[in-house]
Structures are given as structure tokens and as C-alpha cells.
Short mmCIF file of C-alpha atoms and ligand atoms in Angstrom, two decimals:
data_model
loop_
_atom_site.label_atom_id
_atom_site.label_comp_id
_atom_site.label_asym_id
_atom_site.label_seq_id
_atom_site.Cartn_x
_atom_site.Cartn_y
_atom_site.Cartn_z
CA MET A 1 91.04 99.98 136.92
CA SER A 2 90.71 98.02 133.70
CA TRP A 3 92.78 97.06 130.68
CA LEU A 4 91.93 97.33 127.00
CA ARG A 5 94.07 94.68 125.29
CA SER A 6 95.58 94.45 121.79
CA ALA A 7 93.97 97.61 120.40
CA ARG A 8 95.20 99.14 117.14
CA THR A 9 95.76 102.91 117.41
CA SER A 10 95.15 105.32 114.55
CA ALA A 11 98.95 105.51 114.22
CA GLY A 12 98.95 101.73 113.58
CA GLU A 13 100.52 100.64 116.87
CA LEU A 14 99.24 97.58 118.74
CA VAL A 15 98.83 98.55 122.39
CA ASP A 16 97.40 97.65 125.77
CA VAL A 17 95.70 100.59 127.47
CA LYS A 18 95.13 100.82 131.21
CA LEU A 19 92.18 102.93 132.38
CA ALA A 20 91.94 104.20 135.96
CA ASP A 21 89.96 106.95 137.69
CA GLY A 22 88.31 108.01 134.44
CA LEU A 23 91.65 108.59 132.72
CA ILE A 24 94.07 106.75 130.49
CA ALA A 25 96.66 105.59 133.03
CA GLN A 26 99.14 103.71 130.85
CA VAL A 27 99.73 102.81 127.20
CA ILE A 28 102.20 99.98 126.51
CA PRO A 29 103.03 97.77 123.51
CA ALA A 30 100.50 94.92 123.39
CA THR A 31 101.59 92.06 125.63
CA GLY A 32 99.28 89.43 124.14
CA THR A 33 98.11 88.59 127.65
CA SER A 34 94.61 89.04 128.99
CA SER A 35 92.99 88.60 132.41
CA PRO A 36 89.34 88.21 133.36
CA GLY A 37 87.69 91.63 133.24
CA ASP A 38 89.97 92.92 130.48
CA GLU A 39 88.44 94.10 127.22
CA ASN A 40 90.00 92.22 124.31
CA LEU A 41 90.17 94.62 121.36
CA ALA A 42 92.09 92.33 118.98
CA GLY A 43 91.01 93.24 115.44
CA GLN A 44 89.68 96.60 116.57
CA VAL A 45 90.81 100.19 116.15
CA LEU A 46 90.73 102.40 119.25
CA LEU A 47 90.04 106.10 118.67
CA PRO A 48 89.25 109.10 120.85
CA SER A 49 85.49 109.31 121.22
CA PHE A 50 83.89 111.78 118.83
CA ALA A 51 82.80 115.31 119.68
CA GLU A 52 79.87 116.89 117.83
CA PRO A 53 80.65 120.62 117.60
CA HIS A 54 77.34 121.72 116.09
CA ALA A 55 73.94 120.10 116.59
CA HIS A 56 70.33 121.26 116.85
CA LEU A 57 68.82 118.77 119.30
CA ASP A 58 65.62 120.84 119.72
CA LYS A 59 64.91 120.32 115.99
CA ALA A 60 66.20 116.74 115.68
CA LEU A 61 64.00 114.04 114.16
CA THR A 62 61.26 116.36 112.86
CA ALA A 63 61.83 115.80 109.11
CA ALA A 64 58.54 113.96 108.59
CA ARG A 65 56.54 116.51 110.61
CA ALA A 66 58.11 119.55 108.98
CA PRO A 67 58.66 118.92 105.26
CA ASN A 68 60.82 121.44 103.38
CA PRO A 69 59.92 121.07 99.68
CA ALA A 70 62.15 124.01 98.65
CA GLY A 71 65.09 122.26 100.31
CA ASP A 72 66.90 125.51 101.09
CA LEU A 73 67.70 127.44 104.28
CA LEU A 74 64.65 129.72 104.22
CA GLY A 75 62.38 126.77 103.43
CA ALA A 76 63.79 124.96 106.47
CA ILE A 77 63.32 127.97 108.76
CA GLU A 78 59.71 128.31 107.54
CA ALA A 79 59.07 124.58 107.99
CA MET A 80 60.24 124.75 111.63
CA ALA A 81 58.10 127.87 112.21
CA ARG A 82 55.01 125.97 110.98
CA ILE A 83 55.40 123.32 113.71
CA ALA A 84 56.48 125.72 116.49
CA GLY A 85 53.17 125.19 118.31
CA THR A 86 53.74 121.42 118.52
CA LEU A 87 57.18 121.75 120.13
CA THR A 88 56.13 121.09 123.70
CA HIS A 89 58.60 120.63 126.54
CA ALA A 90 57.99 116.86 126.59
CA ASP A 91 58.35 116.59 122.80
CA ILE A 92 61.66 118.47 122.77
CA VAL A 93 63.07 116.43 125.67
CA ALA A 94 62.02 113.14 124.06
CA ARG A 95 63.56 113.93 120.66
CA ALA A 96 66.74 115.42 122.14
CA GLU A 97 67.27 112.32 124.27
CA ARG A 98 66.62 110.02 121.32
CA ALA A 99 69.20 112.00 119.34
CA LEU A 100 71.69 111.73 122.21
CA ARG A 101 71.22 107.96 122.39
CA ILE A 102 71.93 107.75 118.64
CA HIS A 103 75.08 109.87 119.06
CA LEU A 104 76.33 108.00 122.11
CA ALA A 105 75.82 104.57 120.55
CA LEU A 106 77.98 105.72 117.62
CA GLY A 107 80.74 107.03 119.87
CA THR A 108 80.02 110.73 120.43
CA THR A 109 80.47 111.75 124.07
CA ALA A 110 80.34 115.56 123.74
CA VAL A 111 77.74 117.62 121.89
CA ARG A 112 77.43 121.35 121.44
CA THR A 113 73.85 122.12 120.44
CA HIS A 114 72.35 125.39 119.31
CA VAL A 115 68.94 125.98 120.86
CA ASN A 116 66.29 128.27 119.37
CA VAL A 117 65.42 131.08 121.78
CA GLY A 118 62.78 133.77 121.31
CA GLY A 119 60.05 134.12 118.70
CA PRO A 120 57.04 131.82 119.01
CA VAL A 121 58.90 129.17 121.06
CA GLY A 122 60.22 131.62 123.67
CA LEU A 123 62.43 129.91 126.23
CA ARG A 124 60.72 126.49 125.93
CA PRO A 125 63.49 124.72 123.96
CA LEU A 126 66.16 126.13 126.29
CA GLU A 127 64.31 124.96 129.40
CA ALA A 128 63.93 121.49 127.86
CA LEU A 129 67.59 121.27 126.86
CA VAL A 130 68.79 122.50 130.26
CA GLU A 131 66.85 119.59 131.76
CA VAL A 132 68.43 117.17 129.27
CA ARG A 133 71.93 118.59 129.87
CA GLU A 134 71.64 118.02 133.61
CA ARG A 135 70.16 114.54 133.23
CA TRP A 136 72.90 113.41 130.83
CA ARG A 137 75.80 114.92 132.79
CA GLY A 138 78.53 112.31 133.08
CA LEU A 139 77.43 110.48 129.93
CA VAL A 140 77.50 113.19 127.28
CA ASP A 141 78.94 116.68 127.80
CA LEU A 142 76.19 118.91 126.46
CA GLN A 143 76.87 122.59 125.71
CA LEU A 144 73.91 124.86 124.93
CA VAL A 145 74.25 127.82 122.57
CA ALA A 146 71.40 130.37 122.63
CA LEU A 147 70.39 130.83 118.99
CA VAL A 148 68.25 133.94 118.59
CA PRO A 149 66.52 135.24 115.46
CA VAL A 150 67.10 138.66 113.89
CA PRO A 151 67.29 141.64 114.11
CA LEU A 152 69.82 141.48 116.92
CA SER A 153 69.33 145.21 117.54
CA GLY A 154 65.69 144.49 118.57
CA GLN A 155 64.03 142.00 120.90
CA PRO A 156 66.29 139.05 119.87
CA GLY A 157 69.31 140.89 121.32
CA LYS A 158 67.47 141.18 124.65
CA ASP A 159 66.36 137.53 124.43
CA LEU A 160 70.01 136.52 123.98
CA ARG A 161 71.00 138.21 127.25
CA GLN A 162 68.00 136.63 128.99
CA ALA A 163 68.90 133.13 127.70
CA LEU A 164 72.43 133.48 129.09
CA LYS A 165 70.86 134.12 132.50
CA GLU A 166 68.49 131.14 132.11
CA GLY A 167 71.11 128.43 131.61
CA ALA A 168 72.56 128.76 128.10
CA ASP A 169 76.32 128.10 128.11
CA LEU A 170 77.24 130.16 125.05
CA ALA A 171 75.96 133.13 123.07
CA GLY A 172 74.85 132.46 119.51
CA GLY A 173 72.98 134.01 116.62
CA ALA A 174 73.01 134.22 112.84
CA PRO A 175 74.29 137.69 111.89
CA HIS A 176 74.34 136.91 108.15
CA LEU A 177 70.50 136.90 108.25
CA ASP A 178 70.39 140.29 110.01
CA PRO A 179 69.54 143.51 108.14
CA GLU A 180 72.79 144.87 109.66
CA PRO A 181 75.08 141.81 109.63
CA ASP A 182 78.26 143.47 110.91
CA ARG A 183 76.46 145.31 113.70
CA ALA A 184 74.78 142.02 114.68
CA VAL A 185 78.21 140.38 115.16
CA GLY A 186 79.13 143.17 117.59
CA ILE A 187 75.89 142.78 119.55
CA CYS A 188 76.45 139.02 119.97
CA LEU A 189 80.07 139.55 121.00
CA ASP A 190 79.02 142.18 123.55
CA ALA A 191 76.34 139.90 125.02
CA ALA A 192 78.88 137.06 125.36
CA GLY A 193 81.45 139.40 126.92
CA GLU A 194 78.98 140.79 129.46
CA ALA A 195 77.91 137.27 130.48
CA GLY A 196 81.51 136.02 130.47
CA VAL A 197 80.78 133.11 128.12
CA PRO A 198 82.16 131.82 124.78
CA LEU A 199 80.53 132.71 121.47
CA ASP A 200 79.46 130.43 118.62
CA LEU A 201 77.82 132.14 115.67
CA HIS A 202 76.08 130.76 112.61
CA THR A 203 78.37 132.61 110.23
CA ASP A 204 77.87 133.42 106.54
CA GLU A 205 75.66 130.42 105.78
CA THR A 206 75.18 131.66 102.24
CA LEU A 207 76.83 131.39 98.82
CA ASN A 208 76.50 135.20 98.46
CA PRO A 209 80.12 136.42 98.41
CA ALA A 210 79.04 139.95 99.43
CA ILE A 211 78.26 138.63 102.93
CA LEU A 212 81.48 138.01 104.82
CA THR A 213 80.88 138.70 108.51
CA LEU A 214 83.67 136.24 109.38
CA GLU A 215 86.20 138.98 108.67
CA THR A 216 84.29 141.42 110.92
CA MET A 217 84.22 138.78 113.62
CA ALA A 218 87.97 138.14 113.43
CA ASP A 219 88.64 141.88 113.46
CA LEU A 220 86.37 142.53 116.47
CA VAL A 221 87.74 139.59 118.46
CA THR A 222 91.31 140.75 117.85
CA ARG A 223 90.63 144.45 118.52
CA THR A 224 88.60 143.89 121.70
CA GLY A 225 90.84 141.11 123.03
CA PHE A 226 87.68 139.06 123.67
CA PRO A 227 88.91 136.64 126.33
CA HIS A 228 86.60 133.64 125.75
CA GLN A 229 86.54 131.00 123.04
CA VAL A 230 84.99 131.97 119.71
CA THR A 231 83.62 129.59 117.08
CA ALA A 232 82.38 130.43 113.61
CA SER A 233 80.05 127.75 112.27
CA HIS A 234 79.37 127.19 108.54
CA CYS A 235 81.44 130.03 106.96
CA VAL A 236 80.03 128.97 103.58
CA SER A 237 80.64 132.27 101.79
CA LEU A 238 84.37 132.06 102.53
CA GLY A 239 84.38 129.05 100.21
CA VAL A 240 83.27 131.14 97.20
CA GLN A 241 85.78 134.00 97.64
CA ASP A 242 88.84 134.28 95.40
CA SER A 243 91.88 132.61 96.88
CA LYS A 244 93.55 135.89 97.93
CA THR A 245 90.50 136.83 100.01
CA GLN A 246 90.34 133.29 101.43
CA GLN A 247 93.96 133.56 102.52
CA ARG A 248 93.55 137.05 104.04
CA VAL A 249 90.43 136.14 106.02
CA SER A 250 91.86 132.75 107.06
CA ALA A 251 94.97 134.45 108.44
CA ALA A 252 92.78 136.85 110.44
CA VAL A 253 90.67 133.93 111.73
CA ALA A 254 93.75 131.98 112.79
CA SER A 255 95.29 134.99 114.48
CA ALA A 256 92.02 135.71 116.35
CA ARG A 257 92.04 132.02 117.42
CA ILE A 258 88.53 131.53 116.07
CA ALA A 259 87.66 127.87 115.49
CA VAL A 260 85.72 127.16 112.32
CA VAL A 261 83.14 124.39 112.11
CA ALA A 262 82.39 122.96 108.65
CA LEU A 263 79.00 121.30 108.31
CA PRO A 264 79.12 119.32 105.08
CA GLN A 265 75.88 117.37 105.39
CA THR A 266 73.57 120.33 105.89
CA ASN A 267 75.39 122.76 103.61
CA LEU A 268 75.71 120.32 100.71
CA TYR A 269 71.96 119.83 101.11
CA LEU A 270 70.77 123.42 101.61
CA GLN A 271 73.11 125.44 99.41
CA GLY A 272 73.52 125.59 95.66
CA ARG A 273 69.94 124.88 94.62
CA ALA A 274 69.84 128.06 92.49
CA HIS A 275 72.82 126.76 90.46
CA PRO A 276 71.69 123.67 88.53
CA ALA A 277 74.90 123.73 86.46
CA ALA A 278 78.33 123.44 88.11
CA THR A 279 76.51 123.43 91.47
CA PRO A 280 78.84 124.93 94.09
CA ARG A 281 79.59 123.02 97.28
CA GLY A 282 78.30 124.77 100.39
CA LEU A 283 81.59 124.22 102.17
CA THR A 284 83.95 126.68 103.77
CA ALA A 285 87.50 127.22 102.53
CA VAL A 286 88.82 124.19 104.39
CA ALA A 287 92.27 124.17 102.78
CA ALA A 288 92.95 127.91 103.19
CA LEU A 289 91.85 127.87 106.83
CA ARG A 290 94.02 124.87 107.63
CA ALA A 291 96.99 126.34 105.76
CA ALA A 292 96.64 129.49 107.88
CA GLY A 293 96.73 127.38 111.05
CA ALA A 294 93.09 127.78 112.05
CA THR A 295 91.28 124.99 113.89
CA VAL A 296 88.78 123.41 111.49
CA ALA A 297 86.31 120.98 113.01
CA ALA A 298 83.43 119.24 111.26
CA GLY A 299 79.95 118.51 112.55
CA GLY A 300 76.66 116.90 111.60
CA ASP A 301 74.45 119.96 112.24
CA ASN A 302 70.98 118.61 111.55
CA LEU A 303 69.69 115.16 112.36
CA ARG A 304 66.73 114.37 110.14
CA ASP A 305 64.97 117.72 110.33
CA PRO A 306 63.93 120.22 107.61
CA PHE A 307 67.53 121.49 107.36
CA HIS A 308 68.81 117.99 106.51
CA PRO A 309 66.28 115.18 106.27
CA VAL A 310 68.72 112.25 106.13
CA GLY A 311 71.86 111.34 108.06
CA ARG A 312 72.73 108.97 110.87
CA GLY A 313 74.18 111.22 113.57
CA ASP A 314 77.49 109.50 112.91
CA ALA A 315 80.75 111.44 113.17
CA LEU A 316 82.31 108.91 110.76
CA GLU A 317 79.74 109.90 108.13
CA VAL A 318 80.75 113.55 108.66
CA ALA A 319 84.44 112.61 108.43
CA ALA A 320 83.80 110.64 105.22
CA LEU A 321 82.13 113.70 103.69
CA MET A 322 85.14 115.81 104.69
CA VAL A 323 87.22 113.36 102.65
CA THR A 324 84.83 113.25 99.69
CA ALA A 325 83.63 116.84 99.48
CA GLY A 326 86.11 118.69 101.72
CA HIS A 327 89.17 116.96 100.23
CA LEU A 328 90.78 116.26 103.60
CA ALA A 329 93.19 113.36 103.93
CA PRO A 330 91.45 110.56 105.90
CA ARG A 331 93.72 111.12 108.93
CA ASP A 332 92.86 114.85 108.96
CA ALA A 333 89.17 114.05 108.56
CA LEU A 334 89.33 111.89 111.71
CA ASP A 335 91.03 114.80 113.51
CA ALA A 336 88.17 117.04 112.35
CA VAL A 337 85.65 114.95 114.35
CA THR A 338 87.90 114.24 117.37
CA THR A 339 90.84 116.52 118.21
CA ALA A 340 89.59 119.70 116.49
CA PRO A 341 86.06 119.77 117.95
CA ARG A 342 87.41 118.96 121.40
CA ALA A 343 89.63 122.04 121.09
CA ALA A 344 86.72 124.15 119.81
CA LEU A 345 84.54 122.96 122.69
CA GLY A 346 87.24 123.70 125.25
CA LEU A 347 87.55 120.03 126.25
CA PRO A 348 90.85 118.42 127.26
CA PRO A 349 92.52 116.56 124.38
CA VAL A 350 92.34 112.78 124.00
CA SER A 351 95.44 111.58 122.21
CA LEU A 352 95.72 108.10 123.77
CA SER A 353 98.35 109.35 126.22
CA PRO A 354 98.53 108.87 129.99
CA GLY A 355 96.51 111.54 131.78
CA ASP A 356 94.00 112.01 128.93
CA PRO A 357 90.31 111.46 129.68
CA ALA A 358 89.33 107.84 128.96
CA ASP A 359 86.71 108.91 126.40
CA LEU A 360 87.15 106.34 123.67
CA VAL A 361 85.50 104.38 120.90
CA ALA A 362 86.55 101.04 119.42
CA LEU A 363 85.31 99.42 116.23
CA PRO A 364 86.35 96.36 114.23
CA ALA A 365 88.74 97.46 111.49
CA ALA A 366 92.24 96.71 110.25
CA ASP A 367 93.40 100.30 110.67
CA ALA A 368 92.09 103.88 110.96
CA LEU A 369 91.42 104.19 107.22
CA ASP A 370 89.41 100.96 107.29
CA ALA A 371 87.49 102.23 110.35
CA LEU A 372 86.60 105.46 108.57
CA GLY A 373 85.72 103.72 105.33
CA SER A 374 83.62 100.89 106.74
CA ALA A 375 82.13 102.96 109.59
CA THR A 376 80.51 99.85 110.99
CA GLU A 377 77.92 100.55 113.67
CA GLN A 378 79.53 97.82 115.78
CA ARG A 379 81.19 100.00 118.40
CA THR A 380 82.14 100.08 122.06
CA VAL A 381 82.14 103.49 123.72
CA TRP A 382 83.87 104.55 126.93
CA ARG A 383 83.11 107.71 128.86
CA ALA A 384 85.46 108.50 131.74
CA GLY A 385 86.73 104.91 131.62
CA ARG A 386 83.31 103.28 131.80
CA VAL A 387 81.62 101.42 128.93
CA VAL A 388 78.55 103.55 128.17
CA ALA A 389 77.44 102.01 124.88
CA ARG A 390 78.02 98.72 123.12
CA THR A 391 76.55 97.77 119.74
CA THR A 392 77.08 94.31 118.28
CA LEU A 393 76.07 93.30 114.79
CA HIS A 394 75.68 89.93 113.20
CA SER A 395 75.49 89.46 109.48
CA SER A 396 75.45 86.26 107.54
CA VAL A 397 76.49 86.30 103.88
CA ALA A 398 76.20 83.35 101.51
CA SER A 399 79.33 82.15 99.77
CA PRO A 400 79.38 81.18 96.06
CA GLN A 401 80.17 77.59 97.15
CA GLN A 402 77.00 77.47 99.27
CA LEU A 403 74.88 78.64 96.31
CA LYS A 404 76.42 75.93 94.10
CA GLY A 405 75.71 73.34 96.80
CA ALA A 406 72.05 74.42 97.04
CA ALA A 407 71.57 74.20 93.26
CA ARG A 408 72.69 70.56 93.11
ZN1 ZN B 501 73.25 125.20 112.87
#
């Protein structure tokens, strides 16, 4: 049992929070008291820990090894293919664990990662990530999505079924790259259904409006009554449809209970390079989806690899981009990296209420907007009530008076 004292919630309340047995046991107005062993969070904002709904840990931290001069999606896929032979088990484990340490230090305690399966790498990345998932159990919830190449009607479809037997938690794929995109959606859904697992597809990661497998997906999920969770990641082409189409497809997505994951960092980087004037944003139709009642989460996708060579693995950076480029209100952007991805990942909610998991992050800030804006790396992170990461920073800044004093 422990107490977090004088924490500011995202709703602006000043509270004391009691943690016990891995859960939030009590939340009361701040008493101003503190006992030895308590955590004094005066001047800090306490948030649910972040959940990363879409990562690629097997590719993380390869940007220098696998340059992508074209800067687009195909260039990134080719760059990864060029280094496939160097992706040994030990290399994948080492980079994935380094990426997890970065995420955890910044307050992310759950990560869903897509893992390449099939082609030249075979099952190697999956075996490595299964090892990492087991080793990190209790610190970071790691969910593995089998990401197979195309065509799904050929060997990749068989590889997907194999991966689900070899430890992958979810079925994945990228039907928009398939010669038969709509059929590919059906194959992935069937594989997930047979294995009894959720589905998370790379969906319509293109500015080509003619590709809209999201609608097929919503239709199939509704018609078949698919009983497991379904996530559509990217959904870039929905963002370039006319607003009537956006509304129709968003309504179908909401009614099929498909969660959509927007990935601003990678899609602002990869998409739009063929449009030097009025460059379109590679973002899904965030407003239409939210208006229809769909769950819209946001993720970091690629951590310094050929698909996105910069980025800090910080959910607050993702949330800031959802404000800047996705036009979410700051409060909704914080939800997009906390509440929404937890729902998409099938994790219990953390709303700072008794009974919620004590998965939390605190950072020095006046309020939630200040926390999102400053995004200081000074953070304390709790997983199941235990401090699992603590970063402290010290900076020293000269004052104008000091400079005047030195000049005399
Ligand atoms: Zn991805």
C-alpha cells in the first residue's frame, strides 16, 4: 500500500491517491499531509500511463542501417528488405528491448507491435518478440500482431495461420498492398476467426481514394458477426474521401465496433511526397470517425527506422501531433494515447477511479495542457502500483541579472 500525495488530475482536481494490490484503492481530495514512504506529487500532473497501439519493435532503431532516400512507403519496405539478412535473433531482441526501455521511461506500459512474418525473415522476428514479450511480462503488456506480406491468397496466408500457432496474439496484414485487396481482408478475418484471436490490419495506407478496404472490413465484420476485437490502423485513404463518403464509412466502422488507429508521425512522413503543392496530410478522417462514435486512438508506429527516421517513442509527441495535424482538442489528444488505445487493446480502463489498474505516469506541470505542451522527459511511471521508471532532469538557465553581474 502506498499514497501518491497532492497530484493534479487531468480534470484539474488536487488529490491523494492510495495504491494497493496493483490497483487504485482510493482517490480523495488532497489532505496536504504526507508520511514517510508516500510519493509527494505536488506540482505534478498524474495521468493514466500511455498505451502504444501500433509499433514495429522488430524494425525499431534501424534508420541509420537502412536509409530510405525516397522517403515513401515502398522505399521503406525496400530498405528493410535490404537489411533482412542482418536481422538476427539477438539483434532483434536487443533493439526491441531498447525500444521498450525508451517507451517505459516515457510512461508507456502497454505496446501492441506488428511483427514481420514470412518472406526472407521467416519466423525469426516473431520468435525474438515472443521471447521479449515473456521477459517483459509484468512491466510492459506486449501484444504481437503477425504482419504478413502479400498476396494473402498465396504463401503469406499460410504463414499467417502458422504465426498464430507460434505465439502471435493477433492476426495482421496489409490488404491495401494486395493484388486483390478486398479478398485479402476476408482471408485475414478468416484466419483470425479460425484461431479465435483479434485482428489488426494495416488498412488503406495510401492517398489513393480508389482503395478503401476499410468499408469492406466494416461490412465483413458486421455480416459475419466476428466475435473478437478488430482494429484498423492508418486508414489514410479515408482522409481524402469526400465528406459524404467519410461519414458513411465512419458510421459503418462505428457500428462494426472497429477501432481506428491514426499514426501521424509515420503517415505525415511517408505520404504526400508526390504532391509538392498543397501537400495532403496522411491522416485518417479523425473528425468524421469521432463524430460517428468510433474509437480513434493514436500511435507512434515507427521508432527511427526507414518508415520514420526521427521521433522519440513518446506518446506525448504523438498526442501533440494529433493536436497540430489532427486538429483534436488537447484533452481529446490525451485520450487518444491513453483511454482510446487501452480500449483498442482490450485493456481495462484507467480513469483514476478506485478499482482501476494502478498504471500511471506523473510529470511536472501546472495542468494537463501544460503537461502535453511541455512534454518534459522528467516522469515517474507506475505499473501495477510499483514505480517502474523514474527520470529526473536538471537544467540550469542564466538569468539576465546574472549576465549583467558577469559583465561588470
Ligand atoms: Zn505499421
